[in-house]
XYZ file of C-alpha atoms in Angstrom:
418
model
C 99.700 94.865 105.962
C 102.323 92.879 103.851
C 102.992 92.986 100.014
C 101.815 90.107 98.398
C 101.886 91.727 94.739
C 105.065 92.329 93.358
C 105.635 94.300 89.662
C 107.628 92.662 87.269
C 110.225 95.652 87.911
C 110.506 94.750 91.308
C 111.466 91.535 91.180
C 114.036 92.148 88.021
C 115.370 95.314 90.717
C 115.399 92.593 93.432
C 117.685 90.172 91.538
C 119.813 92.595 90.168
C 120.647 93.690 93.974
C 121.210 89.797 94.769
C 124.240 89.969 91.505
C 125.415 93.242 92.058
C 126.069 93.348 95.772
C 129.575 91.923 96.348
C 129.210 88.949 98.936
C 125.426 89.206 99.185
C 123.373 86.329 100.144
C 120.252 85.359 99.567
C 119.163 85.673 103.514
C 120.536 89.274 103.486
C 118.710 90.526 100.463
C 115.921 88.742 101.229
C 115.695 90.375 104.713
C 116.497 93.730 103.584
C 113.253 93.063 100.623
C 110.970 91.865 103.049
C 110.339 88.629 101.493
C 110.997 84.947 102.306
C 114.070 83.525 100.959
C 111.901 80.820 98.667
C 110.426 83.822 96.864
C 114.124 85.305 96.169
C 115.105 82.028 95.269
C 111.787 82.121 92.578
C 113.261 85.056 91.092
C 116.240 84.439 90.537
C 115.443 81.373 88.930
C 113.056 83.099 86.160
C 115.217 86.545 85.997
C 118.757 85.360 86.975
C 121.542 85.791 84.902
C 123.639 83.575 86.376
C 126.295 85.956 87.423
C 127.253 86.850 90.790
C 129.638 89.538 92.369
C 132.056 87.885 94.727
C 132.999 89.397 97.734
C 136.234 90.577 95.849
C 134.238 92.234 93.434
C 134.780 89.348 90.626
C 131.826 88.039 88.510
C 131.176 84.078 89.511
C 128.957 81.379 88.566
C 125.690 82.395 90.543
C 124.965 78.776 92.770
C 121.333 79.365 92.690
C 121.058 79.128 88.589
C 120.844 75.593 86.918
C 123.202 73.542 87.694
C 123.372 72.780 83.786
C 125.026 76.240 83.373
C 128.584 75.829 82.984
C 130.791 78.117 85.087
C 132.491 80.597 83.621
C 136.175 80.282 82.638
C 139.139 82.206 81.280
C 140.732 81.404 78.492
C 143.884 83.042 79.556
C 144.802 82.160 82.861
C 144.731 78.450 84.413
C 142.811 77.365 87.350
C 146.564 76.887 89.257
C 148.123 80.321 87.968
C 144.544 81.940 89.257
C 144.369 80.671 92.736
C 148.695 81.741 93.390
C 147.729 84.909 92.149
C 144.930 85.303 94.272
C 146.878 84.088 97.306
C 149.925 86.305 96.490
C 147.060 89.292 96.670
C 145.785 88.165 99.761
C 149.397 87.775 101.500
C 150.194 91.415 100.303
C 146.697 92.722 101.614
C 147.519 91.051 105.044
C 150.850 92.739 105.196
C 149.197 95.883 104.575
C 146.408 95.253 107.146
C 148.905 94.735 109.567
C 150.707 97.545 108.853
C 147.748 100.267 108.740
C 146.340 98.247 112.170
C 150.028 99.048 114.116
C 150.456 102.428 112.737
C 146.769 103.273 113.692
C 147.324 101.568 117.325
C 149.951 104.118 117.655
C 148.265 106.809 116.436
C 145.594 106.393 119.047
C 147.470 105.548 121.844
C 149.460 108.656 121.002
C 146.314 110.749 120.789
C 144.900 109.262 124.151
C 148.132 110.733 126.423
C 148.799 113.759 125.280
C 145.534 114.817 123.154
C 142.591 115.161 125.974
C 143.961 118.578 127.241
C 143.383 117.839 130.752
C 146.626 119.103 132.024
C 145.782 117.598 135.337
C 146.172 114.231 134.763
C 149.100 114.726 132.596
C 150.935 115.624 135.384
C 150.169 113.072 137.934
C 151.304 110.508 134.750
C 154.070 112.267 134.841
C 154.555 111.516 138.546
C 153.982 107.996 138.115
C 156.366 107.706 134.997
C 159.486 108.893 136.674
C 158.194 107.809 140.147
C 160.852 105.019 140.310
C 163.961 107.693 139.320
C 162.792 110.512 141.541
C 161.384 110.936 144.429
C 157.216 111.832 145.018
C 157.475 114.340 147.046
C 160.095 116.283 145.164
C 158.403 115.481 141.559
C 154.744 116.889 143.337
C 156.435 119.758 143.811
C 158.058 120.406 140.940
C 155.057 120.183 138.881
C 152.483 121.497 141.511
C 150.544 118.636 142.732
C 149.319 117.642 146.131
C 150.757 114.248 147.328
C 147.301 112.999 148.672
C 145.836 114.212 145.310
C 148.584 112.223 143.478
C 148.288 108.795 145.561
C 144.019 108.940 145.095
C 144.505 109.307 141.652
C 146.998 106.010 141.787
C 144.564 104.267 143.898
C 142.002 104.810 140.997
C 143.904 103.261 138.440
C 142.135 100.241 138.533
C 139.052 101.097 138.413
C 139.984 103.652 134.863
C 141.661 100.821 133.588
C 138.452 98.697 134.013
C 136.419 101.315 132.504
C 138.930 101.860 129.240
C 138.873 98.327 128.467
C 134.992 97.990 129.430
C 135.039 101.234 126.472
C 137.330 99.303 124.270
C 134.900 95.913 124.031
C 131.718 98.787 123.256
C 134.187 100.766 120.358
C 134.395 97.320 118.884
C 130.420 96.863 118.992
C 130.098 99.960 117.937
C 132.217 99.491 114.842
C 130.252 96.788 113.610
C 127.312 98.390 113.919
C 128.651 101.499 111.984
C 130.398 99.756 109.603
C 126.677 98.050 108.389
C 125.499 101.791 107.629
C 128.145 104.314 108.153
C 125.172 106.815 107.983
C 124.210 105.514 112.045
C 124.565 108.465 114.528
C 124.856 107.657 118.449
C 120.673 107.192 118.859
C 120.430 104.359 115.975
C 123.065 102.597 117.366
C 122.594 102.389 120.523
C 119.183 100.967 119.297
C 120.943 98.595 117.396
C 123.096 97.539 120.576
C 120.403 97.307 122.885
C 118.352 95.360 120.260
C 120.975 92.565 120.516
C 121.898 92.634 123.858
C 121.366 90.691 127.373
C 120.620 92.929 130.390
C 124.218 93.138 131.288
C 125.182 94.361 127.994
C 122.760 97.238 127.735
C 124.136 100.945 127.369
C 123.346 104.522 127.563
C 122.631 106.330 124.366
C 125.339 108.927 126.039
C 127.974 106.480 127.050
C 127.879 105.129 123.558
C 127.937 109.145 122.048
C 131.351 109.582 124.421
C 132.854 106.436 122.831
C 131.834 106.920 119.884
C 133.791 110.911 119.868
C 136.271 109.362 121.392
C 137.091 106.855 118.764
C 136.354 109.028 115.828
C 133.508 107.179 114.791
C 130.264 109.220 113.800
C 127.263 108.787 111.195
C 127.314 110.896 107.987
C 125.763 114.113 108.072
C 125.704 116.512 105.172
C 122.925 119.415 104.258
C 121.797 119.923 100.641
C 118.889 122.302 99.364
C 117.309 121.334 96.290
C 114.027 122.822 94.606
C 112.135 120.428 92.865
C 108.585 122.094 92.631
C 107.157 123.089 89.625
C 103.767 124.942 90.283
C 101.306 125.047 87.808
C 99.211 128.057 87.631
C 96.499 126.922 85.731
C 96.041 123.458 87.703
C 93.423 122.573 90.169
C 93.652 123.899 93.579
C 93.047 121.713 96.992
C 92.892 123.148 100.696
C 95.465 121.539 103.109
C 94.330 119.345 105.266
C 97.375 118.772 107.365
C 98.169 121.636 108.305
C 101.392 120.631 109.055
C 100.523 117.829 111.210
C 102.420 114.988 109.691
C 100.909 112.414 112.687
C 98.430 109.680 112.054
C 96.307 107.507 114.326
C 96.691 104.462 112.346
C 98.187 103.078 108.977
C 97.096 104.143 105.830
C 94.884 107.212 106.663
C 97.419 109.596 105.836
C 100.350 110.066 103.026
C 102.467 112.435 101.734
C 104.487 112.769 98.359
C 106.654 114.672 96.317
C 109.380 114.304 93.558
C 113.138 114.591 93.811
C 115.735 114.564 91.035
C 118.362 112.114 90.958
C 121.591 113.608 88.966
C 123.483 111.624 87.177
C 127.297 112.624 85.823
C 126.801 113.437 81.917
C 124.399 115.795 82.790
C 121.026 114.340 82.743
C 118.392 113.495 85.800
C 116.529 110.604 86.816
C 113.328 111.879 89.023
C 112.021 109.848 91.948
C 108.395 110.050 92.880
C 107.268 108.629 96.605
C 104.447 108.197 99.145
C 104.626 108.263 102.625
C 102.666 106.956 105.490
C 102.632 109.541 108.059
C 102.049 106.783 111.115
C 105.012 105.091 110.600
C 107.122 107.151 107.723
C 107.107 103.638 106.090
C 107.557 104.135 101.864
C 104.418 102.389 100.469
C 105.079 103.218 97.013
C 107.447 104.808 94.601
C 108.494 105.006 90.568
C 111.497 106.130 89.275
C 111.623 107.751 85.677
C 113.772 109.559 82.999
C 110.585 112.074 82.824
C 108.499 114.100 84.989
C 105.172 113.525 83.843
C 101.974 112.583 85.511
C 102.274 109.170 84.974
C 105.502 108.983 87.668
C 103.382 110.228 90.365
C 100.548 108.093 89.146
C 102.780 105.003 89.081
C 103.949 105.772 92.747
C 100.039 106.166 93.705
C 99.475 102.955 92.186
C 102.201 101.244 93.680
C 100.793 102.336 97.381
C 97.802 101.014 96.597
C 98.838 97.506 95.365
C 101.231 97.537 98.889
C 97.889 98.430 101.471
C 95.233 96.716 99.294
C 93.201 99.895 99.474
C 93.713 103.238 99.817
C 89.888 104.429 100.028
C 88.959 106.970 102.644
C 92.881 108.102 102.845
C 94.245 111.601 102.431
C 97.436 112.141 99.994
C 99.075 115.864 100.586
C 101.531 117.005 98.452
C 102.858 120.569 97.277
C 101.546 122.398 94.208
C 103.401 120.861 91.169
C 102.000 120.401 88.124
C 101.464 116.752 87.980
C 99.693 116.536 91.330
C 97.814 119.843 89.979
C 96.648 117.805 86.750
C 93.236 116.660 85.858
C 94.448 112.884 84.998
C 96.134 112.506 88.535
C 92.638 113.631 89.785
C 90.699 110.935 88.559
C 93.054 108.505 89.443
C 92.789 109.656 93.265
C 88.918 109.522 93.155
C 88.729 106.507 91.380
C 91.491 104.946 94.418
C 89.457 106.900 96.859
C 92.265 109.248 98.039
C 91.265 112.984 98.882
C 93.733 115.368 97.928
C 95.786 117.816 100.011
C 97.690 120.620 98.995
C 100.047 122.935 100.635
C 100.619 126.854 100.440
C 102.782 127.334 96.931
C 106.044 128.153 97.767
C 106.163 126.998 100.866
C 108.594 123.560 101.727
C 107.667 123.328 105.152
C 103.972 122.245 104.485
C 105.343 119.504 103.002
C 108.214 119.073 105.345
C 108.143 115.006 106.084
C 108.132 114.226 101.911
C 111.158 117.132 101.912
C 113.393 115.776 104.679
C 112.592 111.839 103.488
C 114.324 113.364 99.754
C 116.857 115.264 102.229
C 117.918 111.918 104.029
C 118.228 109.374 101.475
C 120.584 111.499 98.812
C 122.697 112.012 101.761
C 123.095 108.903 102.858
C 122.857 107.210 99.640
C 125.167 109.802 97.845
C 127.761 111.078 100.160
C 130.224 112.494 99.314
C 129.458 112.224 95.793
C 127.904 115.085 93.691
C 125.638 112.540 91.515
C 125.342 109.054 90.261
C 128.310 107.374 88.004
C 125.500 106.313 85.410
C 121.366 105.853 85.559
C 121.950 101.887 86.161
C 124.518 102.293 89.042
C 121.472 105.291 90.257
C 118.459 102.457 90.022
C 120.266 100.228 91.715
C 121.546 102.214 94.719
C 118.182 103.981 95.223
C 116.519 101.174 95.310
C 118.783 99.114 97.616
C 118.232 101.857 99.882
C 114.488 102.273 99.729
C 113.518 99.048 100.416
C 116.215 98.976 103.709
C 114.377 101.980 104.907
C 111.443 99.853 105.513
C 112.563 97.020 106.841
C 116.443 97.664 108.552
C 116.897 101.530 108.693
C 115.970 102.466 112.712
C 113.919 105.565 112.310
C 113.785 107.834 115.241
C 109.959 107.805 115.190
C 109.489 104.821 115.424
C 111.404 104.281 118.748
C 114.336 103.545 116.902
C 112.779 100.284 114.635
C 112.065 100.011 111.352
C 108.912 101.186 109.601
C 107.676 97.799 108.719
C 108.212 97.120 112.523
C 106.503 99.973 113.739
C 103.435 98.530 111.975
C 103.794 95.318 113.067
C 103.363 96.453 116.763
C 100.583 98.488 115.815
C 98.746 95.101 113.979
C 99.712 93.264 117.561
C 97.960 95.890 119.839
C 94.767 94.971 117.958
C 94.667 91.287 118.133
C 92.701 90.589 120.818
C 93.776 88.602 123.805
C 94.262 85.118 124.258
């Protein structure tokens, strides 16, 4: 089920990620690719161009060029005045790191005893506080406690204690997992926990929800509505044969596509054209263009086809836009031996995986952010995170794995046994 044919694009995209990403290695891009390290290693050799961001965001010599290439040096600063520089930076950083880390202990411990609201237990910490000035009986009564209430609370101090620092080892877990995709909600990363855990470590998808509102921590969520469609009167018409019913039995019986603009900040639009397996939501092919005509959509169809082999005897549904509508997209489906599907016009929810696929990755791929700084800064983002969303990003239907994953188990069920 594997690519084994890559497009010239592809692998000048792939090395570009490899020099762009600050502090990448070639393990981690060639995991989130879905290739073997040698193969990376290939590429870079023919594409490279010998530059590679540092983890500080600096250009360096790239070690996986020739070794003949000299490394790159400035003309106005020595190799001595450099590294104090760098080291006076790094001192001032750590003085700020500790700062922001006490103030922010403070903050939370601040938060913790007099921010719940439970009124309750304020007061029987107020007991035990002032315990050793006053006496019990008379504080209990002066802020309306029961003795017995007070002393079973005590007696269950060790046990809460326990439990807060048992919470403060999983907040830690939990931040590394969130801080590798800040887009992670509670399900995803309690996958992600339990993925790498022994049977002692495992946790509750609620347990790690409470710790994770408790700590502040939560994945990225934003909502954006964006019409993309343009319907084409005159085009050729197909009935819709999901009906909605965006399940498969198998790989590579059914798709679904659709185009979605990518804005960029002077003004102008790069468009994104994909195709979706509906078994495992795994992105079999894409293009990205400057244009929106057929031959986007065509180059996506063609790039699904080069990732399965063969797409004959499959169904592709998308809405009723022009350049699925058009004669030349057509042929190209009956000559790959794809049978068209069309939705009602108008009507986003017959299309509803392709929508919420466009939905999900502008959101977490954008942010904040209204559009892209520049159409380079846009090809490489959108592709760093279409190729993670097959093989890293945990998708909820696929029990929380990725869709290359959610393949592979499908491929293992098949193999007869031993």
């Amino acid at each position: 089920m594997a690519r084994k044919n890559y497009s010239e694009e592809f692998r000048r995209q792939a090395v570009d990620l490899y020099e762009t990403t600050p502090g990448a290695t070639v393990r981690e891009i060639a995991d989130d690719l879905g290739i073997v390290r040698g193969t990376l290693r290939h590429w870079l050799e023919v594409y490279g161009t010998g530059k590679k961001t540092a983890a500080d965001g600096t250009l360096t010599a790239s070690p996986l060029k020739s070794k003949s290439t000299p490394p790159p040096t400035s003309p106005e600063e020595t190799p001595d005045a450099k590294i104090a520089r760098l080291e006076a930076r790094v001192a001032e950083l750590e003085r700020d790191h500790a700062k922001i880390s006490t103030e922010r202990e403070i903050l939370q411990r601040a938060a913790k005893y007099f921010g719940r609201g439970d009124a309750l237990v304020s007061r029987f910490q107020f007991v035990a506080d002032n315990s050793a000035t006053f006496e019990v009986k008379r504080l209990c009564e002066l802020v309306e406690v029961e003795r017995s209430s007070y002393y079973a609370w005590k007696a269950g101090a060790p046990a809460r204690a326990a439990r807060a620092e048992e919470d403060q080892r999983l907040a830690e877990r939990i931040r590394v997992v969130h801080a590798a995709d800040n887009t992670q909600g509670a399900p995803r990363i309690t996958a992600e926990l339990n993925d790498h855990a022994t049977a002692g470590e495992r946790v509750n998808h609620k347990r790690v929800a409470r710790v994770m509102r408790l700590e502040g921590i939560r994945g990225y969520v934003k909502k954006r509505r964006v019409r993309t469609t343009i319907p084409e009167p005159s085009g050729q018409k197909y009935p819709d044969l999901l009906k909605r019913d965006f399940t498969a039995p198998a790989p590579n019986q059914r798709y679904v596509g659709d185009i979605t603009y990518l804005p960029i900040a002077d003004g102008s639009n790069l468009y994104l054209a994909t195709v979706i397996d509906c078994y495992s939501r795994r992105l079999v092919g894409w293009a990205i263009a400057d244009h929106m005509r057929t031959e986007l959509v065509e180059d996506a169809l063609k790039a699904a086809a080069a990732t399965r082999g063969s797409l004959k005897g499959a169904i592709f549904h998308s809405d009723h836009g022009s350049v699925y509508c058009s004669k030349a997209y057509a042929k190209l489906c009956r000559n790959l031996g794809v049978t068209q599907s069309m939705g009602a016009v108008g009507t986003s929810a017959d299309n509803a995986l392709a929508e919420s696929f466009n939905a999900t990755m502008k959101r977490e791929v954008l942010q904040d952010s209204a559009c892209w700084t520049d159409e380079l800064t846009c090809r490489r983002q959108v592709f760093k995170w279409l190729v993670r969303y097959n093989t890293k990003r945990r998708h909820s239907w696929c029990r929380y794995t990725s869709p290359v994953a959610y393949e592979t188990g499908y491929t293992a069920t098949l193999r007869p046994a031993a």
